[in-house]
mmCIF file of C-alpha atoms and ligand atoms in Angstrom:
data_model
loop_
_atom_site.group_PDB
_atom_site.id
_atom_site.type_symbol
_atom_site.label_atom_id
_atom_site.label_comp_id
_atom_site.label_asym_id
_atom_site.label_seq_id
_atom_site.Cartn_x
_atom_site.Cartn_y
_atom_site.Cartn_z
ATOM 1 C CA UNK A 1 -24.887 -23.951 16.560
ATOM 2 C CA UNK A 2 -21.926 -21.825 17.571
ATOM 3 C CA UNK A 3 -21.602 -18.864 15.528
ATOM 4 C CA UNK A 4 -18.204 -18.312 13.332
ATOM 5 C CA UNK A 5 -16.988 -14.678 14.670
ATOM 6 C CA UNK A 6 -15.933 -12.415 12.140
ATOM 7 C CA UNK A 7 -12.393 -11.377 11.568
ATOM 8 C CA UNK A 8 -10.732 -8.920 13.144
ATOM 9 C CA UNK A 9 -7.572 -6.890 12.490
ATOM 10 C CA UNK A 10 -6.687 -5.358 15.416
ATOM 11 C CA UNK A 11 -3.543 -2.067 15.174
ATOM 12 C CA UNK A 12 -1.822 -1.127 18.129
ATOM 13 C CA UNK A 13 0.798 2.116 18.137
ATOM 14 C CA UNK A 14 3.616 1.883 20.314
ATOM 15 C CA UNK A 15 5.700 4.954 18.546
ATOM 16 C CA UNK A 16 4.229 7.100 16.305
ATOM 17 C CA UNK A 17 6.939 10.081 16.226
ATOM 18 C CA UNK A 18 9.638 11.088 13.593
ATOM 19 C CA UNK A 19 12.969 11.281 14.024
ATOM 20 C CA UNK A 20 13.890 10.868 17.501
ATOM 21 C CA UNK A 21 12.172 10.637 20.796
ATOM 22 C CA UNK A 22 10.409 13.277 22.177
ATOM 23 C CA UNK A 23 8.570 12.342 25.766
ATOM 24 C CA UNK A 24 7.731 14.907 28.249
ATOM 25 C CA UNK A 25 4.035 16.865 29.071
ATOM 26 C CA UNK A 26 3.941 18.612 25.881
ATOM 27 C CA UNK A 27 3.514 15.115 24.060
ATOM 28 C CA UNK A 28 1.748 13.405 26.138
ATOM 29 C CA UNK A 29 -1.280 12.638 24.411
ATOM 30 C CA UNK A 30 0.193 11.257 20.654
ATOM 31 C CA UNK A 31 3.235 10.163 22.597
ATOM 32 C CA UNK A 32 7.265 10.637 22.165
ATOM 33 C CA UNK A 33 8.406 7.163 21.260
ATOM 34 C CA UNK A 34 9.228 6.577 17.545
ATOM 35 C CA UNK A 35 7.931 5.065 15.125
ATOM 36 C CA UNK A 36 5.994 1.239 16.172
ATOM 37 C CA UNK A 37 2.890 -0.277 15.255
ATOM 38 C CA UNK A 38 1.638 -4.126 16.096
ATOM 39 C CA UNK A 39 -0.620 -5.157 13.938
ATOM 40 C CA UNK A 40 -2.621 -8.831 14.974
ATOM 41 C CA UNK A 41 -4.910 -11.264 12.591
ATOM 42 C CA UNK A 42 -5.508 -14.436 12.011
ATOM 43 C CA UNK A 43 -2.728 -15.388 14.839
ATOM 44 C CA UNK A 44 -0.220 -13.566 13.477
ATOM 45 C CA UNK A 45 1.562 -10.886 14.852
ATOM 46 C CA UNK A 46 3.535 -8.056 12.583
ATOM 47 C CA UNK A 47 5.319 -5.897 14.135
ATOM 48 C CA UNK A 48 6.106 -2.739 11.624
ATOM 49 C CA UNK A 49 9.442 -0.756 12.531
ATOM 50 C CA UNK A 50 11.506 -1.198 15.373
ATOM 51 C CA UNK A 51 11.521 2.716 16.575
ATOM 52 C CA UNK A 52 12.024 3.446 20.767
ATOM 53 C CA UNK A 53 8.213 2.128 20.817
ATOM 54 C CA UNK A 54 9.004 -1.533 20.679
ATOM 55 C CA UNK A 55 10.499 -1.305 24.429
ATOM 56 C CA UNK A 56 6.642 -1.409 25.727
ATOM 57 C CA UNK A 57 5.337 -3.765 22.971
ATOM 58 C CA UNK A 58 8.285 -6.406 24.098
ATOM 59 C CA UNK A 59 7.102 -5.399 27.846
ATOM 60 C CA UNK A 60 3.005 -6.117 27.034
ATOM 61 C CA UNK A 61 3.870 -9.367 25.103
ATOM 62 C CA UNK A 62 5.745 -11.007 27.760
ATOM 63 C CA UNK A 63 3.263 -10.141 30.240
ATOM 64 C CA UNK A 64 0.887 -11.845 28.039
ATOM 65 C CA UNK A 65 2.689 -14.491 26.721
ATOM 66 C CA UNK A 66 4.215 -15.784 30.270
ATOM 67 C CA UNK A 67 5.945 -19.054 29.839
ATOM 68 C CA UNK A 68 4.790 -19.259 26.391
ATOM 69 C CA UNK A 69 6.982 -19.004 22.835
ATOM 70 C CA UNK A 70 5.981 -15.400 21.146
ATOM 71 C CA UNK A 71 6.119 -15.601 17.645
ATOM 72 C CA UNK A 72 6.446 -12.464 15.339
ATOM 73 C CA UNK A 73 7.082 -10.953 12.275
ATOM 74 C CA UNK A 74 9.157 -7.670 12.748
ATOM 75 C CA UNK A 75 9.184 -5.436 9.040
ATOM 76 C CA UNK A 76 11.661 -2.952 8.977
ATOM 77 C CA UNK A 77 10.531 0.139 6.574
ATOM 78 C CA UNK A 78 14.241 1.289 6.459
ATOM 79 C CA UNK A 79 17.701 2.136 8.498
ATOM 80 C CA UNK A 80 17.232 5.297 9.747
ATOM 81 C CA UNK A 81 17.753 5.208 13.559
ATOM 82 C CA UNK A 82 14.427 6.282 14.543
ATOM 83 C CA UNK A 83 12.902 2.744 12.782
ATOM 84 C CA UNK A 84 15.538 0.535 14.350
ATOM 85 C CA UNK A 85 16.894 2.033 17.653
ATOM 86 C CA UNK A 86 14.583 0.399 19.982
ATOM 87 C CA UNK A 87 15.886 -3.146 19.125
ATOM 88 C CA UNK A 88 18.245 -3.831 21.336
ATOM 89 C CA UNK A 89 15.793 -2.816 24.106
ATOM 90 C CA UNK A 90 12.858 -5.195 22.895
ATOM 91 C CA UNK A 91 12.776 -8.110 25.619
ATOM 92 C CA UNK A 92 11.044 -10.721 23.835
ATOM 93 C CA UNK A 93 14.648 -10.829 21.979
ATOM 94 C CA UNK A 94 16.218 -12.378 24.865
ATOM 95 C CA UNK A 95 14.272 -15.348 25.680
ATOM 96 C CA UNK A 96 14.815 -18.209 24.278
ATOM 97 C CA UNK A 97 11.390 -19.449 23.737
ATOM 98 C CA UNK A 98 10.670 -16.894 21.181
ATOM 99 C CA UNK A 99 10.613 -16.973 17.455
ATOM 100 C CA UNK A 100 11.269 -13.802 15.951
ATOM 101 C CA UNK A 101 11.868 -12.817 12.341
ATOM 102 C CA UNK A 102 13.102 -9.500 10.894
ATOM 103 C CA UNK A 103 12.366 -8.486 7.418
ATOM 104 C CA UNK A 104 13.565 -5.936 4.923
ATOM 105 C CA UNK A 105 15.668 -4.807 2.483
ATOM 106 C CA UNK A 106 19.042 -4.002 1.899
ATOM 107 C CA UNK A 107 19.848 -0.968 2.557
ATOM 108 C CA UNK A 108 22.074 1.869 0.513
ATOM 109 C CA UNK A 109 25.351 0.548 1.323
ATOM 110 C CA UNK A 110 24.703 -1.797 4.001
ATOM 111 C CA UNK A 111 23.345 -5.297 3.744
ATOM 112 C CA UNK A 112 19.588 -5.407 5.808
ATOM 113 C CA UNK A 113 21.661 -7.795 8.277
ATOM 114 C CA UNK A 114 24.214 -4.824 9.101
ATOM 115 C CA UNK A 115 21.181 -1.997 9.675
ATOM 116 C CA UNK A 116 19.758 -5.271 11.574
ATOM 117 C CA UNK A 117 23.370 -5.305 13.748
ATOM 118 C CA UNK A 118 23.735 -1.848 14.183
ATOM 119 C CA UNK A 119 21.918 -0.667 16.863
ATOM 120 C CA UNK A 120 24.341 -3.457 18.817
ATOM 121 C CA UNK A 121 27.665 -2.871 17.440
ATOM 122 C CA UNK A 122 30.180 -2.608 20.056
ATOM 123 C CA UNK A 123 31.278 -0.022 21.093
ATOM 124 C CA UNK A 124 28.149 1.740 21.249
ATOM 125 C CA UNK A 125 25.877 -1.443 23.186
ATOM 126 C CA UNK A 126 27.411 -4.068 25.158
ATOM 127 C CA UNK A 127 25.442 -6.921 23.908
ATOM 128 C CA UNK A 128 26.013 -7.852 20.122
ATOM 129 C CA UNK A 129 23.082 -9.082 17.920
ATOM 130 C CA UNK A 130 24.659 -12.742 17.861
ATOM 131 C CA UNK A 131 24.140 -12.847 21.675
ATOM 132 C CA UNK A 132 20.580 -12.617 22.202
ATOM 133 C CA UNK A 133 18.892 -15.653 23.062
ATOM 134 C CA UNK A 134 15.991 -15.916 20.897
ATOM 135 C CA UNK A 135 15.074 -17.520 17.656
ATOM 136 C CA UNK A 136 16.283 -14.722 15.288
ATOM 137 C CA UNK A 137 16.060 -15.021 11.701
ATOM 138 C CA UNK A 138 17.186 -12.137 10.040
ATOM 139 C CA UNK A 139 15.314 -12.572 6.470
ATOM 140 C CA UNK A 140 16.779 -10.458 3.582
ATOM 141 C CA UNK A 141 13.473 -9.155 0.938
ATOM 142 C CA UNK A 142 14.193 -9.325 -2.787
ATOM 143 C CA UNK A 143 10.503 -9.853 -3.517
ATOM 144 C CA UNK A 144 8.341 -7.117 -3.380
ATOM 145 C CA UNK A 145 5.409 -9.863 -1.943
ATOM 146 C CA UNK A 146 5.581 -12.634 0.632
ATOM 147 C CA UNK A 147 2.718 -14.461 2.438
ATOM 148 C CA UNK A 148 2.256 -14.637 6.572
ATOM 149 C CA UNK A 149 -0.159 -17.555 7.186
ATOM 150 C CA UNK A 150 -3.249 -16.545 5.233
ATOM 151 C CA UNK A 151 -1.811 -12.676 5.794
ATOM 152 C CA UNK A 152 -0.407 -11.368 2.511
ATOM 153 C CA UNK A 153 2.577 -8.597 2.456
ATOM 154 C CA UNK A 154 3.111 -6.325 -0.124
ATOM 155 C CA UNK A 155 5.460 -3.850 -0.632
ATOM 156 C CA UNK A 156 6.866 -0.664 -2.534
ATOM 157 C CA UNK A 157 9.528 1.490 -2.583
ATOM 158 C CA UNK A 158 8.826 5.018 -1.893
ATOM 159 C CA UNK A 159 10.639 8.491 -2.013
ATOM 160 C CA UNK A 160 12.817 9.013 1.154
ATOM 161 C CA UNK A 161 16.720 9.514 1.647
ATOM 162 C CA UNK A 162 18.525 5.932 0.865
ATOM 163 C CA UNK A 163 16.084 2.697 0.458
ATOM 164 C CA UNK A 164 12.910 3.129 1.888
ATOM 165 C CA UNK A 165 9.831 0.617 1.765
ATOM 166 C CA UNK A 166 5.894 0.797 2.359
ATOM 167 C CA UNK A 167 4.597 -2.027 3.377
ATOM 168 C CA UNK A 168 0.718 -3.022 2.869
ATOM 169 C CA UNK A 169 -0.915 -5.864 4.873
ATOM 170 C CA UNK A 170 -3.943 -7.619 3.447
ATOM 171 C CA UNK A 171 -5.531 -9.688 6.563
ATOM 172 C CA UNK A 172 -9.208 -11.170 6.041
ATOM 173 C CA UNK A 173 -10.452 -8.098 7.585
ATOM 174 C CA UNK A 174 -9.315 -5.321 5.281
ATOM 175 C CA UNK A 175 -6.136 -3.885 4.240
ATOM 176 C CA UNK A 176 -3.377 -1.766 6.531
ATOM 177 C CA UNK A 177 -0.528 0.685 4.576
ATOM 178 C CA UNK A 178 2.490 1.457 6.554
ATOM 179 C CA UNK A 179 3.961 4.574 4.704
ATOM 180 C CA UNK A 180 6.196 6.187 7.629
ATOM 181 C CA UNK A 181 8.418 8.003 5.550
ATOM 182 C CA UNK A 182 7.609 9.626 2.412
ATOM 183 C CA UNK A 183 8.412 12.578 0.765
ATOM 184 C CA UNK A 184 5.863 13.739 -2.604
ATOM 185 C CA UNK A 185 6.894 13.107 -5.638
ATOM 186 C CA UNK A 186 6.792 17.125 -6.531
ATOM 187 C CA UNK A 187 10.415 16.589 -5.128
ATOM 188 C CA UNK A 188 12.243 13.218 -6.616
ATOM 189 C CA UNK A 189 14.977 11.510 -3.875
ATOM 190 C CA UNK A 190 16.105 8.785 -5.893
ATOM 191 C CA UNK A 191 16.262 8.391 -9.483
ATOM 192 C CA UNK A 192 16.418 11.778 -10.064
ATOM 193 C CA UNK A 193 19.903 11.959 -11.454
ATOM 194 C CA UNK A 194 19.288 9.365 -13.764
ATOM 195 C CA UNK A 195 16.281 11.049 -15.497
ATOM 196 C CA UNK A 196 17.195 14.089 -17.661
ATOM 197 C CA UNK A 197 15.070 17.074 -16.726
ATOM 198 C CA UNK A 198 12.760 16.773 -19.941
ATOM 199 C CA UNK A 199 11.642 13.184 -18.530
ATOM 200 C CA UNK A 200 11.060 14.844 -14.744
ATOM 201 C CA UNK A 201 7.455 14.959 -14.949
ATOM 202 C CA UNK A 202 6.756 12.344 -16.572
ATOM 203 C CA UNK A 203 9.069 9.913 -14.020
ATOM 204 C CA UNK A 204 7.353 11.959 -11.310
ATOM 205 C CA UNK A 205 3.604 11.241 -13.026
ATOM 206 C CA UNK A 206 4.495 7.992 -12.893
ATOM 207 C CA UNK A 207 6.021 7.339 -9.742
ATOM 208 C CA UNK A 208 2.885 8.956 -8.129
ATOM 209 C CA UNK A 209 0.221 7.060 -10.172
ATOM 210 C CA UNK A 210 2.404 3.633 -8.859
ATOM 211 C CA UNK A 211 1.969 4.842 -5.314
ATOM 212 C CA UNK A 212 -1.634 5.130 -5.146
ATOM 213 C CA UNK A 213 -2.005 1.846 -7.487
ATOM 214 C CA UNK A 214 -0.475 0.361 -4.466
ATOM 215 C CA UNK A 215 -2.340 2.486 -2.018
ATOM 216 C CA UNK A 216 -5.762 1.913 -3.591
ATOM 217 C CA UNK A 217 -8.879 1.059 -1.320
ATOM 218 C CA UNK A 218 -6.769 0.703 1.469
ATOM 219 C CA UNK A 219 -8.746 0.071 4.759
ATOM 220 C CA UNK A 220 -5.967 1.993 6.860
ATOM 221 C CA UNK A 221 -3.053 3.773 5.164
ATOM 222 C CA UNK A 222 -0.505 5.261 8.247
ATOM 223 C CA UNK A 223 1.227 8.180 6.678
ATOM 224 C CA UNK A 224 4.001 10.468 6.809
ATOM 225 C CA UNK A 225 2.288 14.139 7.714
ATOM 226 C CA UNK A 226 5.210 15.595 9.047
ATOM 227 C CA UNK A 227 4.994 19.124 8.425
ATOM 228 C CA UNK A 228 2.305 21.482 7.806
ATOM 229 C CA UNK A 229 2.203 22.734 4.351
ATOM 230 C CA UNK A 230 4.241 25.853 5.382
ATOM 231 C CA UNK A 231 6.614 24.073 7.053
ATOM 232 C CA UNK A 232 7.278 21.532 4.314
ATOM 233 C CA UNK A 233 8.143 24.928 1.785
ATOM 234 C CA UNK A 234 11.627 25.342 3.769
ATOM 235 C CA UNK A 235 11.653 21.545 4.169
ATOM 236 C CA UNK A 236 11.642 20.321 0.405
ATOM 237 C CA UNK A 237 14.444 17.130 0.297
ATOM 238 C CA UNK A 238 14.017 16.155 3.527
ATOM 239 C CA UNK A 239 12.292 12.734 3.096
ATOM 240 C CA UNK A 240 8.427 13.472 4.743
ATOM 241 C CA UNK A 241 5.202 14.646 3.397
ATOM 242 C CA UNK A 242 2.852 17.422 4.506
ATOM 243 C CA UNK A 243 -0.728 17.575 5.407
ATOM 244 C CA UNK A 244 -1.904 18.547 2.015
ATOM 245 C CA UNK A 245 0.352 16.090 0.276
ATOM 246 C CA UNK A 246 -0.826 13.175 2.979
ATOM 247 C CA UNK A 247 -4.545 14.001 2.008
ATOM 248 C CA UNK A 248 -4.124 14.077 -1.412
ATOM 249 C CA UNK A 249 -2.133 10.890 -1.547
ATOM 250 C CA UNK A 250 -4.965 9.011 0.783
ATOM 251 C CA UNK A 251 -8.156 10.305 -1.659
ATOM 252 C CA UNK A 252 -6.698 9.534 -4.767
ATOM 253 C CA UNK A 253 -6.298 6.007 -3.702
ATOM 254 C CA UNK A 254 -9.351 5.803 -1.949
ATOM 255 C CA UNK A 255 -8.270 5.035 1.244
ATOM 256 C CA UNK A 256 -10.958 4.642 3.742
ATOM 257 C CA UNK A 257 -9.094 5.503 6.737
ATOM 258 C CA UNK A 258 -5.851 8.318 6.885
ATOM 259 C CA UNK A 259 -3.636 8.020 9.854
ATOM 260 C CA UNK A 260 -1.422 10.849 10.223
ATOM 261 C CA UNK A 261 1.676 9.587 11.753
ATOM 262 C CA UNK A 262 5.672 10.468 12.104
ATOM 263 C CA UNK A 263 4.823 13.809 14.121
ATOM 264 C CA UNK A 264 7.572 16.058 13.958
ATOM 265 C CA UNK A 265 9.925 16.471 16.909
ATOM 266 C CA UNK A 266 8.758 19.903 17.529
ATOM 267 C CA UNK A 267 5.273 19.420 17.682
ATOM 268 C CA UNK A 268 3.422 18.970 20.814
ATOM 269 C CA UNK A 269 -0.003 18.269 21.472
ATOM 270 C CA UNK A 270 -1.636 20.978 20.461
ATOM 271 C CA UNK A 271 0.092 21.604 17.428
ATOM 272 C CA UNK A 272 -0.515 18.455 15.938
ATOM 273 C CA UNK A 273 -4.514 18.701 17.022
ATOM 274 C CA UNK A 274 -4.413 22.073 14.903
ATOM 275 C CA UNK A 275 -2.830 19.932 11.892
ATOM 276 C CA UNK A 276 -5.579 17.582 12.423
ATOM 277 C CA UNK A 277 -7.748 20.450 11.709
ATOM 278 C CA UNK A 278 -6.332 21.815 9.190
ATOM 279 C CA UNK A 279 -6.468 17.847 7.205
ATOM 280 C CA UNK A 280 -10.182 18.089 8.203
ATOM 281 C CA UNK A 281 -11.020 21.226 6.448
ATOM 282 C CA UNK A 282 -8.523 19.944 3.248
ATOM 283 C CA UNK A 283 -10.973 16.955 2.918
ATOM 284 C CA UNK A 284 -14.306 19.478 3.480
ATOM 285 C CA UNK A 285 -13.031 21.599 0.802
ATOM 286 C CA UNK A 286 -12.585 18.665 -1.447
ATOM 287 C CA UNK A 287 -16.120 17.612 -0.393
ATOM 288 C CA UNK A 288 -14.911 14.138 -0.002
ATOM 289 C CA UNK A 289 -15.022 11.399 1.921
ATOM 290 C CA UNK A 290 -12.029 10.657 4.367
ATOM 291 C CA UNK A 291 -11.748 9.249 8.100
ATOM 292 C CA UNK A 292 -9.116 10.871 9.256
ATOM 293 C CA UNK A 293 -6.819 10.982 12.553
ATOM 294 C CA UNK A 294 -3.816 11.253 14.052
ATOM 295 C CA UNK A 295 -2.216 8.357 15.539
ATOM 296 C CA UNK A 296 -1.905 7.946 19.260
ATOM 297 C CA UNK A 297 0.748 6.184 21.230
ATOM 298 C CA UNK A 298 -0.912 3.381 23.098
ATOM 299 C CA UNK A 299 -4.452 3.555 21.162
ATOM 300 C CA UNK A 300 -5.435 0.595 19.301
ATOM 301 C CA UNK A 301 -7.697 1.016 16.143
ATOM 302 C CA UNK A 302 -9.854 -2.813 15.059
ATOM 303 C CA UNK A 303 -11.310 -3.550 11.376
ATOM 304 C CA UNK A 304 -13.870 -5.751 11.799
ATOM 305 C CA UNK A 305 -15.916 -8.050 8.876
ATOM 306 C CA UNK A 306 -14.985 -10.572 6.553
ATOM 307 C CA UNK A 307 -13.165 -8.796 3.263
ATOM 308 C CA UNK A 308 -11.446 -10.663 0.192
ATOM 309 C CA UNK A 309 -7.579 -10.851 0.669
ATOM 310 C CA UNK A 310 -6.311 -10.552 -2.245
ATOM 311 C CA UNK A 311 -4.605 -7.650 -3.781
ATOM 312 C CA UNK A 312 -6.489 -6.152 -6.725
ATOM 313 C CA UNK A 313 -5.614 -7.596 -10.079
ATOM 314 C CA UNK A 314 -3.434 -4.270 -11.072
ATOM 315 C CA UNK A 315 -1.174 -5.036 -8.759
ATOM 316 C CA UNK A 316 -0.247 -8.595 -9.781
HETATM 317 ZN ZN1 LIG B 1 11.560 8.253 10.237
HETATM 318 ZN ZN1 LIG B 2 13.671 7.947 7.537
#
């Protein structure tokens, strides 16, 4: 008798930097593009953030599709341009046997079809969204949960400039988090105004303890680790987290595996192998447990075995 395989997850990162592009020798080995990660299970493919790093991912799924329809699912965390620019360069978009839908939420003051359309307004690209030959449905989230196939899709606000979302993926065989862009709670983005300063802590208590309800066991959480921690102190309300912050984030919620992703701009290579070593001592001191990396353009990361999908009952 044939044996059942397990399942397997398997993550892909096409982008992993913040911000805007940075390629060139000094980045060679986490990569330049921004921010894009393809994650595959169970037949489905999600594509998470449209940064410059979805111009290879449309490249590699042609060449593997061939004459056959691609289908995806393409989450957008938010509109900043670094999580949407590479759009209008992403060729599966242009042939028409390919289904592809975009999801996310409205923005602040534009409608999640206009972030959708912006990267091909006219005058600044000559071919406008409505053009491309593809199956595009642009779908608008109001739910905070939505089911793939047998993939569910949760997600969460968190604290960045505007509307930002985290996503978290539950496949059969574990649990992703897509955080890209978060700033700690120690500083509060939204909502802040509308909290008098007596209420601050406990709103920012709150907010925190939400975050790593939503967080908790993941099998993978990527993460904004922007800055190191002296960095972030001339940095405070600009929308991304440090290395101490990411850390402390991914073992309260038990995460098994920390990603360390949106490098900054200015970091190259080296730099953001020494913030890799600083997260390592962080979780030594804490004498904890914590995989930890930095994610790599181009490397591909697989969770294997059979796990319950489901999200735990807090959440429901
Ligand atoms: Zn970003
Ligand atoms: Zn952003």
């Amino acid at each position: 008798m044939a044996e059942v395989a397990a399942p397997s997850t398997r993550i892909k990162f096409w982008g992993t930097r913040g911000s805007i592009s940075v390629p060139g020798p000094a980045t060679l080995r986490y990569g330049g593009n921004t921010a894009c990660v393809e994650l595959r299970a169970d037949d489905e493919i999600v594509v998470l953030d449209a940064g410059s790093g979805i111009r290879a991912l449309g490249a590699a799924l042609e060449e593997e599709f061939g004459a056959q329809p691609i289908k995806l699912s393409l989450f957008i965390t938010h509109a900043h341009w670094d999580h949407i620019q590479g759009l209008p360069f992403f060729q599966p978009a242009y042939d028409q046997k390919n289904e592809i839908r975009i999801l996310g939420f409205d923005g602040a003051g534009a409608t999640f079809r206009q972030i959708v359309a912006e990267p091909m307004k006219a005058p600044f690209f000559p071919i406008a969204m409505r053009e491309l030959s593809s199956k595009i449905a642009i779908k608008k989230l109001t739910d905070m949960e939505c089911s793939l196939g047998k993939l569910r899709v949760k997600a969460k606000f968190v604290n960045h400039p505007g509307i930002c979302a985290g996503y978290r993926i539950f496949t059969p065989a574990g649990s992703v988090a897509f955080v890209p862009d978060h700033e700690p709670y120690e500083f509060f983005l939204h909502a802040a105004k509308e909290n008098r300063p007596a209420d601050e802590e406990i709103a920012r208590a709150e907010e925190r303890s939400a975050l790593v309800r939503f967080l908790e066991g993941s099998d993978i959480l990527i993460l904004d680790a922007q800055y190191t921690d002296e960095e972030y102190k001339s940095r405070v309300g600009w929308g991304h987290g440090s290395i101490s912050t990411a850390i402390s984030l991914a073992l309260d919620a038990h995460v098994e595996k920390l990603l360390l992703f949106h490098h900054d701009p200015a970091h190259d290579d080296a730099m953001v192998d020494a913030m890799l070593a600083q997260a390592e001592r962080l979780v030594q001191q804490n004498d904890r447990k914590l995989q930890l990396a930095a994610a790599r353009e181009g490397e591909e990361l697989i969770l294997a075995g059979q796990k319950q999908i489901g999200i735990p009952s807090a959440h429901l």
